[in-house]
Structure formats: C-alpha cells, structure tokens
GROMACS .gro file of C-alpha atoms in nm:
model
  359
    1UNK     CA    1   0.000   0.000   0.000
    2UNK     CA    2   0.279   0.239   0.093
    3UNK     CA    3   0.455   0.174  -0.239
    4UNK     CA    4   0.132   0.229  -0.431
    5UNK     CA    5   0.082   0.559  -0.249
    6UNK     CA    6   0.441   0.660  -0.332
    7UNK     CA    7   0.383   0.574  -0.696
    8UNK     CA    8   0.068   0.786  -0.702
    9UNK     CA    9   0.246   1.079  -0.539
   10UNK     CA   10   0.534   1.046  -0.787
   11UNK     CA   11   0.292   1.035  -1.080
   12UNK     CA   12   0.112   1.344  -0.949
   13UNK     CA   13   0.442   1.528  -0.900
   14UNK     CA   14   0.549   1.442  -1.257
   15UNK     CA   15   0.218   1.566  -1.398
   16UNK     CA   16   0.251   1.892  -1.203
   17UNK     CA   17   0.611   1.935  -1.321
   18UNK     CA   18   0.504   1.872  -1.682
   19UNK     CA   19   0.218   2.123  -1.645
   20UNK     CA   20   0.452   2.383  -1.492
   21UNK     CA   21   0.703   2.332  -1.778
   22UNK     CA   22   0.424   2.363  -2.038
   23UNK     CA   23   0.302   2.681  -1.866
   24UNK     CA   24   0.656   2.820  -1.870
   25UNK     CA   25   0.693   2.741  -2.242
   26UNK     CA   26   0.357   2.907  -2.312
   27UNK     CA   27   0.459   3.214  -2.111
   28UNK     CA   28   0.792   3.228  -2.296
   29UNK     CA   29   0.615   3.208  -2.634
   30UNK     CA   30   0.378   3.486  -2.531
   31UNK     CA   31   0.666   3.707  -2.415
   32UNK     CA   32   0.855   3.647  -2.741
   33UNK     CA   33   0.551   3.763  -2.936
   34UNK     CA   34   0.515   4.069  -2.715
   35UNK     CA   35   0.870   4.194  -2.772
   36UNK     CA   36   1.065   4.302  -3.082
   37UNK     CA   37   1.348   4.058  -2.999
   38UNK     CA   38   1.451   3.829  -2.709
   39UNK     CA   39   1.554   4.040  -2.403
   40UNK     CA   40   1.922   4.103  -2.334
   41UNK     CA   41   1.913   3.917  -1.999
   42UNK     CA   42   1.722   3.623  -2.148
   43UNK     CA   43   1.362   3.527  -2.069
   44UNK     CA   44   1.450   3.247  -1.824
   45UNK     CA   45   1.677   3.475  -1.621
   46UNK     CA   46   1.413   3.750  -1.614
   47UNK     CA   47   1.150   3.505  -1.501
   48UNK     CA   48   1.379   3.362  -1.233
   49UNK     CA   49   1.441   3.710  -1.093
   50UNK     CA   50   1.099   3.852  -1.181
   51UNK     CA   51   1.044   4.008  -0.837
   52UNK     CA   52   1.368   4.208  -0.859
   53UNK     CA   53   1.330   4.563  -0.977
   54UNK     CA   54   1.605   4.527  -1.237
   55UNK     CA   55   1.407   4.250  -1.410
   56UNK     CA   56   1.079   4.440  -1.391
   57UNK     CA   57   1.246   4.749  -1.540
   58UNK     CA   58   1.393   4.541  -1.824
   59UNK     CA   59   1.048   4.396  -1.900
   60UNK     CA   60   0.900   4.748  -1.893
   61UNK     CA   61   1.152   4.890  -2.140
   62UNK     CA   62   1.108   4.589  -2.371
   63UNK     CA   63   0.728   4.633  -2.363
   64UNK     CA   64   0.757   5.009  -2.424
   65UNK     CA   65   0.984   4.947  -2.725
   66UNK     CA   66   0.735   4.700  -2.876
   67UNK     CA   67   0.430   4.923  -2.806
   68UNK     CA   68   0.589   5.226  -2.973
   69UNK     CA   69   0.723   5.029  -3.273
   70UNK     CA   70   0.380   4.873  -3.334
   71UNK     CA   71   0.200   5.206  -3.303
   72UNK     CA   72   0.438   5.366  -3.557
   73UNK     CA   73   0.416   5.072  -3.800
   74UNK     CA   74   0.034   5.094  -3.789
   75UNK     CA   75   0.061   5.455  -3.916
   76UNK     CA   76   0.325   5.376  -4.178
   77UNK     CA   77   0.229   5.028  -4.304
   78UNK     CA   78   0.464   5.034  -4.603
   79UNK     CA   79   0.766   5.074  -4.376
   80UNK     CA   80   0.917   4.828  -4.132
   81UNK     CA   81   1.166   4.837  -3.849
   82UNK     CA   82   1.510   4.683  -3.892
   83UNK     CA   83   1.561   4.496  -3.562
   84UNK     CA   84   1.920   4.470  -3.458
   85UNK     CA   85   2.030   4.284  -3.141
   86UNK     CA   86   2.385   4.362  -3.032
   87UNK     CA   87   2.623   4.255  -2.758
   88UNK     CA   88   2.875   4.459  -2.566
   89UNK     CA   89   3.190   4.267  -2.481
   90UNK     CA   90   3.226   4.456  -2.149
   91UNK     CA   91   2.882   4.329  -2.043
   92UNK     CA   92   2.523   4.342  -2.163
   93UNK     CA   93   2.389   4.459  -2.496
   94UNK     CA   94   2.080   4.599  -2.657
   95UNK     CA   95   1.816   4.595  -2.926
   96UNK     CA   96   1.798   4.876  -3.182
   97UNK     CA   97   1.482   4.912  -3.390
   98UNK     CA   98   1.517   5.163  -3.673
   99UNK     CA   99   1.272   5.258  -3.948
  100UNK     CA  100   1.406   5.471  -4.233
  101UNK     CA  101   1.248   5.649  -4.526
  102UNK     CA  102   0.886   5.547  -4.473
  103UNK     CA  103   0.586   5.738  -4.610
  104UNK     CA  104   0.513   5.903  -4.274
  105UNK     CA  105   0.842   5.875  -4.086
  106UNK     CA  106   1.173   5.982  -4.233
  107UNK     CA  107   1.355   5.813  -3.946
  108UNK     CA  108   1.231   5.655  -3.625
  109UNK     CA  109   1.451   5.473  -3.380
  110UNK     CA  110   1.350   5.294  -3.060
  111UNK     CA  111   1.644   5.153  -2.865
  112UNK     CA  112   1.673   4.933  -2.561
  113UNK     CA  113   2.006   4.886  -2.384
  114UNK     CA  114   2.097   4.685  -2.076
  115UNK     CA  115   2.466   4.729  -1.997
  116UNK     CA  116   2.690   4.651  -1.702
  117UNK     CA  117   3.057   4.664  -1.616
  118UNK     CA  118   3.287   4.924  -1.468
  119UNK     CA  119   3.212   5.294  -1.493
  120UNK     CA  120   3.470   5.485  -1.698
  121UNK     CA  121   3.662   5.764  -1.522
  122UNK     CA  122   3.502   6.018  -1.753
  123UNK     CA  123   3.147   5.896  -1.682
  124UNK     CA  124   3.216   5.892  -1.304
  125UNK     CA  125   3.346   6.250  -1.328
  126UNK     CA  126   3.029   6.356  -1.512
  127UNK     CA  127   2.815   6.203  -1.234
  128UNK     CA  128   3.021   6.357  -0.953
  129UNK     CA  129   2.977   6.696  -1.118
  130UNK     CA  130   2.600   6.648  -1.060
  131UNK     CA  131   2.662   6.599  -0.687
  132UNK     CA  132   2.690   6.219  -0.674
  133UNK     CA  133   2.932   6.098  -0.407
  134UNK     CA  134   3.074   5.782  -0.559
  135UNK     CA  135   3.306   5.585  -0.334
  136UNK     CA  136   3.519   5.364  -0.561
  137UNK     CA  137   3.699   5.043  -0.457
  138UNK     CA  138   4.053   5.041  -0.600
  139UNK     CA  139   3.933   5.305  -0.845
  140UNK     CA  140   3.658   5.072  -0.974
  141UNK     CA  141   3.283   5.133  -0.975
  142UNK     CA  142   3.068   4.842  -1.096
  143UNK     CA  143   2.750   4.970  -1.260
  144UNK     CA  144   2.436   4.849  -1.432
  145UNK     CA  145   2.232   5.079  -1.659
  146UNK     CA  146   1.925   5.009  -1.865
  147UNK     CA  147   1.681   5.218  -2.059
  148UNK     CA  148   1.459   5.268  -2.359
  149UNK     CA  149   1.510   5.573  -2.576
  150UNK     CA  150   1.353   5.692  -2.896
  151UNK     CA  151   1.356   5.977  -3.144
  152UNK     CA  152   1.095   6.002  -3.418
  153UNK     CA  153   1.152   6.237  -3.715
  154UNK     CA  154   0.843   6.254  -3.942
  155UNK     CA  155   0.853   6.363  -4.308
  156UNK     CA  156   0.568   6.613  -4.288
  157UNK     CA  157   0.671   6.949  -4.133
  158UNK     CA  158   0.327   6.968  -3.964
  159UNK     CA  159   0.400   6.653  -3.763
  160UNK     CA  160   0.635   6.725  -3.470
  161UNK     CA  161   0.949   6.532  -3.383
  162UNK     CA  162   0.919   6.345  -3.054
  163UNK     CA  163   1.178   6.209  -2.813
  164UNK     CA  164   1.145   5.999  -2.501
  165UNK     CA  165   1.382   5.814  -2.273
  166UNK     CA  166   1.332   5.620  -1.947
  167UNK     CA  167   1.626   5.467  -1.765
  168UNK     CA  168   1.749   5.304  -1.445
  169UNK     CA  169   2.099   5.320  -1.301
  170UNK     CA  170   2.269   5.123  -1.024
  171UNK     CA  171   2.623   5.167  -0.890
  172UNK     CA  172   2.798   4.952  -0.631
  173UNK     CA  173   3.029   5.141  -0.399
  174UNK     CA  174   3.342   5.019  -0.217
  175UNK     CA  175   3.149   4.899   0.092
  176UNK     CA  176   2.898   4.702  -0.119
  177UNK     CA  177   2.611   4.951  -0.081
  178UNK     CA  178   2.419   5.029  -0.397
  179UNK     CA  179   2.323   5.372  -0.519
  180UNK     CA  180   2.029   5.370  -0.760
  181UNK     CA  181   1.824   5.626  -0.946
  182UNK     CA  182   1.581   5.667  -1.234
  183UNK     CA  183   1.575   5.934  -1.501
  184UNK     CA  184   1.389   6.016  -1.818
  185UNK     CA  185   1.125   6.223  -1.989
  186UNK     CA  186   0.921   6.283  -2.302
  187UNK     CA  187   0.936   6.600  -2.511
  188UNK     CA  188   0.798   6.742  -2.837
  189UNK     CA  189   0.975   6.942  -3.108
  190UNK     CA  190   0.730   7.089  -3.360
  191UNK     CA  191   0.843   7.275  -3.672
  192UNK     CA  192   0.526   7.488  -3.656
  193UNK     CA  193   0.322   7.568  -3.349
  194UNK     CA  194  -0.019   7.409  -3.309
  195UNK     CA  195  -0.162   7.509  -2.970
  196UNK     CA  196  -0.417   7.228  -2.963
  197UNK     CA  197  -0.143   6.968  -3.012
  198UNK     CA  198   0.078   7.131  -2.749
  199UNK     CA  199  -0.208   7.121  -2.496
  200UNK     CA  200  -0.293   6.757  -2.577
  201UNK     CA  201   0.072   6.652  -2.539
  202UNK     CA  202   0.126   6.831  -2.207
  203UNK     CA  203  -0.214   6.734  -2.069
  204UNK     CA  204  -0.148   6.363  -2.129
  205UNK     CA  205   0.188   6.386  -1.952
  206UNK     CA  206   0.039   6.588  -1.666
  207UNK     CA  207  -0.229   6.321  -1.612
  208UNK     CA  208   0.042   6.052  -1.591
  209UNK     CA  209   0.233   6.259  -1.331
  210UNK     CA  210  -0.077   6.361  -1.132
  211UNK     CA  211  -0.160   5.996  -1.058
  212UNK     CA  212   0.146   5.999  -0.832
  213UNK     CA  213   0.177   6.357  -0.707
  214UNK     CA  214   0.033   6.684  -0.846
  215UNK     CA  215   0.365   6.858  -0.768
  216UNK     CA  216   0.557   6.645  -1.020
  217UNK     CA  217   0.432   6.784  -1.352
  218UNK     CA  218   0.512   7.156  -1.287
  219UNK     CA  219   0.854   7.061  -1.147
  220UNK     CA  220   0.947   6.828  -1.435
  221UNK     CA  221   0.797   7.057  -1.699
  222UNK     CA  222   1.030   7.337  -1.583
  223UNK     CA  223   1.323   7.094  -1.567
  224UNK     CA  224   1.250   6.994  -1.928
  225UNK     CA  225   1.242   7.357  -2.046
  226UNK     CA  226   1.574   7.421  -1.868
  227UNK     CA  227   1.743   7.100  -1.983
  228UNK     CA  228   1.662   7.118  -2.356
  229UNK     CA  229   1.812   7.465  -2.384
  230UNK     CA  230   2.051   7.541  -2.670
  231UNK     CA  231   2.263   7.800  -2.489
  232UNK     CA  232   2.450   7.924  -2.794
  233UNK     CA  233   2.117   7.994  -2.971
  234UNK     CA  234   1.924   8.123  -2.671
  235UNK     CA  235   1.630   7.892  -2.749
  236UNK     CA  236   1.482   7.559  -2.639
  237UNK     CA  237   1.500   7.255  -2.861
  238UNK     CA  238   1.120   7.227  -2.864
  239UNK     CA  239   0.807   7.297  -2.661
  240UNK     CA  240   0.914   7.064  -2.381
  241UNK     CA  241   0.724   6.803  -2.188
  242UNK     CA  242   0.871   6.644  -1.877
  243UNK     CA  243   1.228   6.562  -1.776
  244UNK     CA  244   1.381   6.432  -1.452
  245UNK     CA  245   1.703   6.271  -1.337
  246UNK     CA  246   1.864   6.122  -1.024
  247UNK     CA  247   1.519   6.031  -0.889
  248UNK     CA  248   1.568   5.805  -0.586
  249UNK     CA  249   1.280   5.881  -0.349
  250UNK     CA  250   1.027   5.824  -0.193
  251UNK     CA  251   1.104   5.451  -0.254
  252UNK     CA  252   1.231   5.230  -0.535
  253UNK     CA  253   0.883   5.082  -0.592
  254UNK     CA  254   0.707   5.422  -0.600
  255UNK     CA  255   0.959   5.570  -0.844
  256UNK     CA  256   0.931   5.261  -1.066
  257UNK     CA  257   0.550   5.294  -1.073
  258UNK     CA  258   0.585   5.663  -1.167
  259UNK     CA  259   0.830   5.579  -1.450
  260UNK     CA  260   0.588   5.309  -1.568
  261UNK     CA  261   0.300   5.563  -1.587
  262UNK     CA  262   0.523   5.799  -1.792
  263UNK     CA  263   0.629   5.520  -2.029
  264UNK     CA  264   0.264   5.417  -2.078
  265UNK     CA  265   0.177   5.780  -2.170
  266UNK     CA  266   0.415   5.789  -2.472
  267UNK     CA  267   0.177   5.641  -2.732
  268UNK     CA  268  -0.136   5.838  -2.624
  269UNK     CA  269   0.048   6.172  -2.600
  270UNK     CA  270   0.200   6.151  -2.951
  271UNK     CA  271   0.022   5.910  -3.189
  272UNK     CA  272  -0.305   6.115  -3.211
  273UNK     CA  273  -0.097   6.418  -3.324
  274UNK     CA  274   0.073   6.214  -3.599
  275UNK     CA  275  -0.264   6.076  -3.718
  276UNK     CA  276  -0.410   6.426  -3.730
  277UNK     CA  277  -0.136   6.582  -3.947
  278UNK     CA  278   0.046   6.311  -4.143
  279UNK     CA  279  -0.159   6.384  -4.458
  280UNK     CA  280  -0.149   6.767  -4.429
  281UNK     CA  281  -0.025   6.942  -4.742
  282UNK     CA  282   0.298   7.145  -4.713
  283UNK     CA  283   0.508   7.380  -4.925
  284UNK     CA  284   0.880   7.359  -5.016
  285UNK     CA  285   0.934   7.661  -4.784
  286UNK     CA  286   0.779   7.472  -4.494
  287UNK     CA  287   1.000   7.173  -4.568
  288UNK     CA  288   1.306   7.401  -4.568
  289UNK     CA  289   1.211   7.541  -4.226
  290UNK     CA  290   1.178   7.184  -4.095
  291UNK     CA  291   1.530   7.108  -4.218
  292UNK     CA  292   1.669   7.417  -4.043
  293UNK     CA  293   1.495   7.320  -3.716
  294UNK     CA  294   1.643   6.972  -3.751
  295UNK     CA  295   1.985   7.136  -3.763
  296UNK     CA  296   1.913   7.283  -3.419
  297UNK     CA  297   1.813   6.935  -3.298
  298UNK     CA  298   2.151   6.802  -3.405
  299UNK     CA  299   2.331   7.091  -3.233
  300UNK     CA  300   2.163   7.018  -2.900
  301UNK     CA  301   2.221   6.642  -2.916
  302UNK     CA  302   2.588   6.666  -3.002
  303UNK     CA  303   2.681   6.959  -2.780
  304UNK     CA  304   2.466   6.929  -2.467
  305UNK     CA  305   2.274   6.602  -2.437
  306UNK     CA  306   2.393   6.407  -2.133
  307UNK     CA  307   2.278   6.068  -2.264
  308UNK     CA  308   2.472   6.114  -2.589
  309UNK     CA  309   2.780   6.227  -2.395
  310UNK     CA  310   2.756   5.934  -2.151
  311UNK     CA  311   2.723   5.691  -2.442
  312UNK     CA  312   3.020   5.836  -2.629
  313UNK     CA  313   3.230   5.820  -2.310
  314UNK     CA  314   3.138   5.458  -2.221
  315UNK     CA  315   3.391   5.204  -2.355
  316UNK     CA  316   3.239   4.948  -2.593
  317UNK     CA  317   2.918   5.145  -2.643
  318UNK     CA  318   2.748   5.114  -2.979
  319UNK     CA  319   2.795   5.443  -3.167
  320UNK     CA  320   2.526   5.365  -3.427
  321UNK     CA  321   2.265   5.331  -3.151
  322UNK     CA  322   2.378   5.647  -2.971
  323UNK     CA  323   2.364   5.857  -3.288
  324UNK     CA  324   2.032   5.703  -3.396
  325UNK     CA  325   1.870   6.021  -3.260
  326UNK     CA  326   2.010   6.226  -3.548
  327UNK     CA  327   1.775   6.292  -3.840
  328UNK     CA  328   1.829   6.148  -4.187
  329UNK     CA  329   1.843   6.503  -4.328
  330UNK     CA  330   1.906   6.848  -4.179
  331UNK     CA  331   2.026   7.185  -4.301
  332UNK     CA  332   2.234   7.481  -4.186
  333UNK     CA  333   2.195   7.809  -4.374
  334UNK     CA  334   2.411   8.111  -4.311
  335UNK     CA  335   2.225   8.391  -4.128
  336UNK     CA  336   1.874   8.259  -4.189
  337UNK     CA  337   1.616   8.486  -4.025
  338UNK     CA  338   1.240   8.429  -4.054
  339UNK     CA  339   1.009   8.718  -4.145
  340UNK     CA  340   0.846   8.909  -3.860
  341UNK     CA  341   0.493   8.786  -3.770
  342UNK     CA  342   0.542   8.471  -3.981
  343UNK     CA  343   0.453   8.117  -3.867
  344UNK     CA  344   0.827   8.056  -3.838
  345UNK     CA  345   0.871   8.358  -3.609
  346UNK     CA  346   0.578   8.235  -3.397
  347UNK     CA  347   0.745   7.907  -3.303
  348UNK     CA  348   1.075   8.088  -3.232
  349UNK     CA  349   0.897   8.312  -2.982
  350UNK     CA  350   0.775   8.006  -2.785
  351UNK     CA  351   1.120   7.844  -2.800
  352UNK     CA  352   1.274   8.160  -2.652
  353UNK     CA  353   0.999   8.211  -2.391
  354UNK     CA  354   0.845   7.879  -2.281
  355UNK     CA  355   0.469   7.877  -2.216
  356UNK     CA  356   0.247   7.703  -1.964
  357UNK     CA  357   0.025   7.476  -2.173
  358UNK     CA  358  -0.193   7.325  -1.902
  359UNK     CA  359  -0.277   7.441  -1.552
   0.00000   0.00000   0.00000
C-alpha cells in the first residue's frame, strides 16, 4: 500500500512538473511575441528574478519598445523596423529598432540597452559633477544601466518630432552599498506651433504625473524647459514636456510605478498628433524650415545632451545606436532669419519664452 501511495504521489508530481514546464513554455512564447526581440538578460533569467526591480524594469523597457514600434508601423504600413540585437563585450547589450524612409516617418529609432561593467573615469566625473558621491573600490565602480530611448523624425513638417527616454541606473560602492536612481522624460519638437497639439501633449503627460503627485508635472515641466536649452542659440530645442534625473525617493517601488506611468503615456500623447497631421499638405518653404529646425536638434544632441555624452564616453558602447537620434536630413543656412509675424517667427517666440500649456 505504501509503495502504491508513493507511486501515485510520484505520478502526481510528474504531472505537475510537466504542467509547470508547459506553462513556462507558453509564457515564454507569449513574451517572445510581445517583444521586438529576445531580451538582453534572457527570458529564463528575467522570469527567475521577476520580483527584482532590475528585471521588472527590463520587462517594462522591452514592452515600451514594442508598443511604440507597433503604433508607428500601424501609421506607416509600407515601412518596417530593422531589428538589430547587439552585444557589448564589457557586459550586456541591446536591441535597436530603426525605421528609415517610410511614407510618414523619415527616421524613427527605438532603442533598448541593458549594460553593465565598470564605470569609466570620464562617466564617473560627469556624475560627480552632478553631486553624486561615488566611493570607488581600487578606483573601480561596478554599474548596471538600462533604458529605452527613442527619437521620431516625421517627413511632414506639420508633424512634430518626438523624443522619449526612461532609464534606471545602479552603482555599487566600495562597501557594497548600492546607489540607484531613475531618469527620463518625453518632449515634443514641432516645426510649426499648433496650440491644440501642445495642450494635448502636455495634458497627457500631466495626467500621468498627477496619478502619483500633483507637484511632479510643474517641477518636471520646468526641468524639461531648462534641460533642452541650446545655450549658444538662446532657445529651447522644442516645446518641452517632462524631464527628470537622479530620482531616488520616496522609494524604489514608487519611483518605478511613476516611471511606468510615464512610459505608458508615450503612445497616447503623440500618436493622435501624428494621425491628425500626417496627410497635411505642405510647401517647399515649410520643408526648408523643418530642415533648419532639424539642424538645431543636431546641435543640441551633439553639444549638450547628457545621454549622448555618456554613451560616447562609455567604452564598448554602440555608436550607431547612440547617434540614432540624429535625423536622416538636416540643413544649416548662413544667417537665416524668418520674417516678422510669420509662422516661423511664432514658433521661435515660444522656444525663446516657454509657455504654460496646461494648468
């Protein structure tokens, strides 16, 4: 009788194990379909550590990448994303999804990177200059950084360029304690001002922030206006949005939930604007003005953008992915000045003196 009972128990255990394995395979298949490519850390590893924040953040950035790529492809069905998985010999890797020369989008890139290793001296110096006290062990600082970042440059000058980036950083100090923080934001760069679009964009981001704390949107809206400032031109890169960095309170879980709300707001804040204007007619003069504004975009990204600088200073980083934010075409004309009271002068006024779009 005892042996029979043991046999039954063994049979039951085997069935449960087989069911669990089948469930795992099903889950893996579903995740593969949800993403643009297999995650850098591997699905099994992510599932094994699924309660850890690092794994949850990696799943979030993978989901955000897929959501945005699918939303863009739905608007530009003739175009498709080239999906490029890459490895970094110093640790980690990434997935770059780039669409070029579509009907609606001239260039759209949505990148995920999950990298680890030792922080370069230059990158550590950049962080210390922002007030980070980093206590290295034998001059070494192990780090882990992951994020999703995207820049979308449409063909039509009446459709704005959009950028977003959400990231998580962890550094281990000499005594084994870990410093962590989140950063990111979403911002809009129109060639021509459309007040209704500006209000929709800011309102969607404000709603995402307000779920967590009504003080966040005004603070991060101002930070965005200050950050995307092209000092040598005396103008902002665009009409802003939200931007934050070094966010490490009230708690890891609360900050993660806030970042998740912001990431989920990307598609609803931007896609309706693209749909509304992607078939608008435009003149060669309007196209020229778009090219000149793109030149300003390039100036900001190469001279001031902290993410670009960090990428260029990190050994083994993938230059193609870092410079994915640059447009396919741009233009610099000597001493170009728009006519007074023109549509071109109108956007310049807002770039020089940022407005409050929602209250």
